[in-house]
């Protein structure tokens, strides 16, 4: 199971890399899928949602749980 966030201020490849690294740093072994045009970040497993959200915020973005 996974959890999805909308990150409106994610706009480029650098954002994708930054968010991916931040989440994987906070949640070792997490799978991160990013749909840049939809501004969607999907993280598995879902039980890592709070840690993933905190990591995205700490990286400077404003995630909204979908």
mmCIF file of C-alpha atoms in Angstrom:
data_model
loop_
_atom_site.group_PDB
_atom_site.id
_atom_site.type_symbol
_atom_site.label_atom_id
_atom_site.label_comp_id
_atom_site.label_asym_id
_atom_site.label_seq_id
_atom_site.Cartn_x
_atom_site.Cartn_y
_atom_site.Cartn_z
ATOM 1 C CA UNK A 1 0.000 0.000 0.000
ATOM 2 C CA UNK A 2 1.160 3.534 -0.706
ATOM 3 C CA UNK A 3 0.373 7.127 0.182
ATOM 4 C CA UNK A 4 0.204 10.028 -2.268
ATOM 5 C CA UNK A 5 0.958 13.704 -1.811
ATOM 6 C CA UNK A 6 0.309 16.650 -4.092
ATOM 7 C CA UNK A 7 3.298 18.997 -4.072
ATOM 8 C CA UNK A 8 2.273 22.091 -6.067
ATOM 9 C CA UNK A 9 5.681 23.752 -5.776
ATOM 10 C CA UNK A 10 7.501 20.735 -7.315
ATOM 11 C CA UNK A 11 8.246 22.050 -10.807
ATOM 12 C CA UNK A 12 11.435 20.546 -12.218
ATOM 13 C CA UNK A 13 13.872 17.662 -12.285
ATOM 14 C CA UNK A 14 15.889 19.177 -9.451
ATOM 15 C CA UNK A 15 12.753 19.175 -7.276
ATOM 16 C CA UNK A 16 12.158 15.511 -8.128
ATOM 17 C CA UNK A 17 15.707 14.567 -7.138
ATOM 18 C CA UNK A 18 15.585 16.606 -3.926
ATOM 19 C CA UNK A 19 12.255 15.137 -2.801
ATOM 20 C CA UNK A 20 13.262 11.580 -3.717
ATOM 21 C CA UNK A 21 16.509 11.834 -1.771
ATOM 22 C CA UNK A 22 14.809 13.464 1.219
ATOM 23 C CA UNK A 23 12.161 10.756 1.486
ATOM 24 C CA UNK A 24 14.627 7.909 0.989
ATOM 25 C CA UNK A 25 16.880 9.423 3.631
ATOM 26 C CA UNK A 26 14.038 9.642 6.154
ATOM 27 C CA UNK A 27 12.510 6.279 5.227
ATOM 28 C CA UNK A 28 15.250 3.830 4.211
ATOM 29 C CA UNK A 29 13.956 1.378 1.649
ATOM 30 C CA UNK A 30 10.981 3.542 0.677
ATOM 31 C CA UNK A 31 9.850 3.437 -2.925
ATOM 32 C CA UNK A 32 9.189 6.906 -4.315
ATOM 33 C CA UNK A 33 7.291 7.447 -7.557
ATOM 34 C CA UNK A 34 6.914 10.958 -8.926
ATOM 35 C CA UNK A 35 4.537 12.262 -11.581
ATOM 36 C CA UNK A 36 5.961 15.733 -12.227
ATOM 37 C CA UNK A 37 3.168 17.036 -14.528
ATOM 38 C CA UNK A 38 0.556 16.044 -11.917
ATOM 39 C CA UNK A 39 2.759 17.255 -9.011
ATOM 40 C CA UNK A 40 2.160 13.873 -7.334
ATOM 41 C CA UNK A 41 4.590 12.040 -5.068
ATOM 42 C CA UNK A 42 3.669 8.460 -4.177
ATOM 43 C CA UNK A 43 5.526 6.740 -1.351
ATOM 44 C CA UNK A 44 5.434 3.072 -0.354
ATOM 45 C CA UNK A 45 4.931 1.776 2.280
ATOM 46 C CA UNK A 46 1.951 3.835 3.418
ATOM 47 C CA UNK A 47 2.880 3.512 7.090
ATOM 48 C CA UNK A 48 5.798 5.854 6.382
ATOM 49 C CA UNK A 49 3.421 8.715 5.465
ATOM 50 C CA UNK A 50 4.210 11.010 8.384
ATOM 51 C CA UNK A 51 7.976 10.578 8.013
ATOM 52 C CA UNK A 52 7.738 11.115 4.244
ATOM 53 C CA UNK A 53 5.600 14.230 4.669
ATOM 54 C CA UNK A 54 8.036 15.647 7.225
ATOM 55 C CA UNK A 55 10.984 14.932 4.909
ATOM 56 C CA UNK A 56 9.294 16.693 1.994
ATOM 57 C CA UNK A 57 8.570 19.716 4.201
ATOM 58 C CA UNK A 58 12.135 19.764 5.516
ATOM 59 C CA UNK A 59 13.355 19.779 1.903
ATOM 60 C CA UNK A 60 11.439 23.033 1.411
ATOM 61 C CA UNK A 61 8.186 21.898 -0.213
ATOM 62 C CA UNK A 62 4.546 21.994 0.872
ATOM 63 C CA UNK A 63 3.003 18.519 0.478
ATOM 64 C CA UNK A 64 -0.722 17.945 0.782
ATOM 65 C CA UNK A 65 -1.882 14.391 1.466
ATOM 66 C CA UNK A 66 -4.125 13.167 -1.314
#
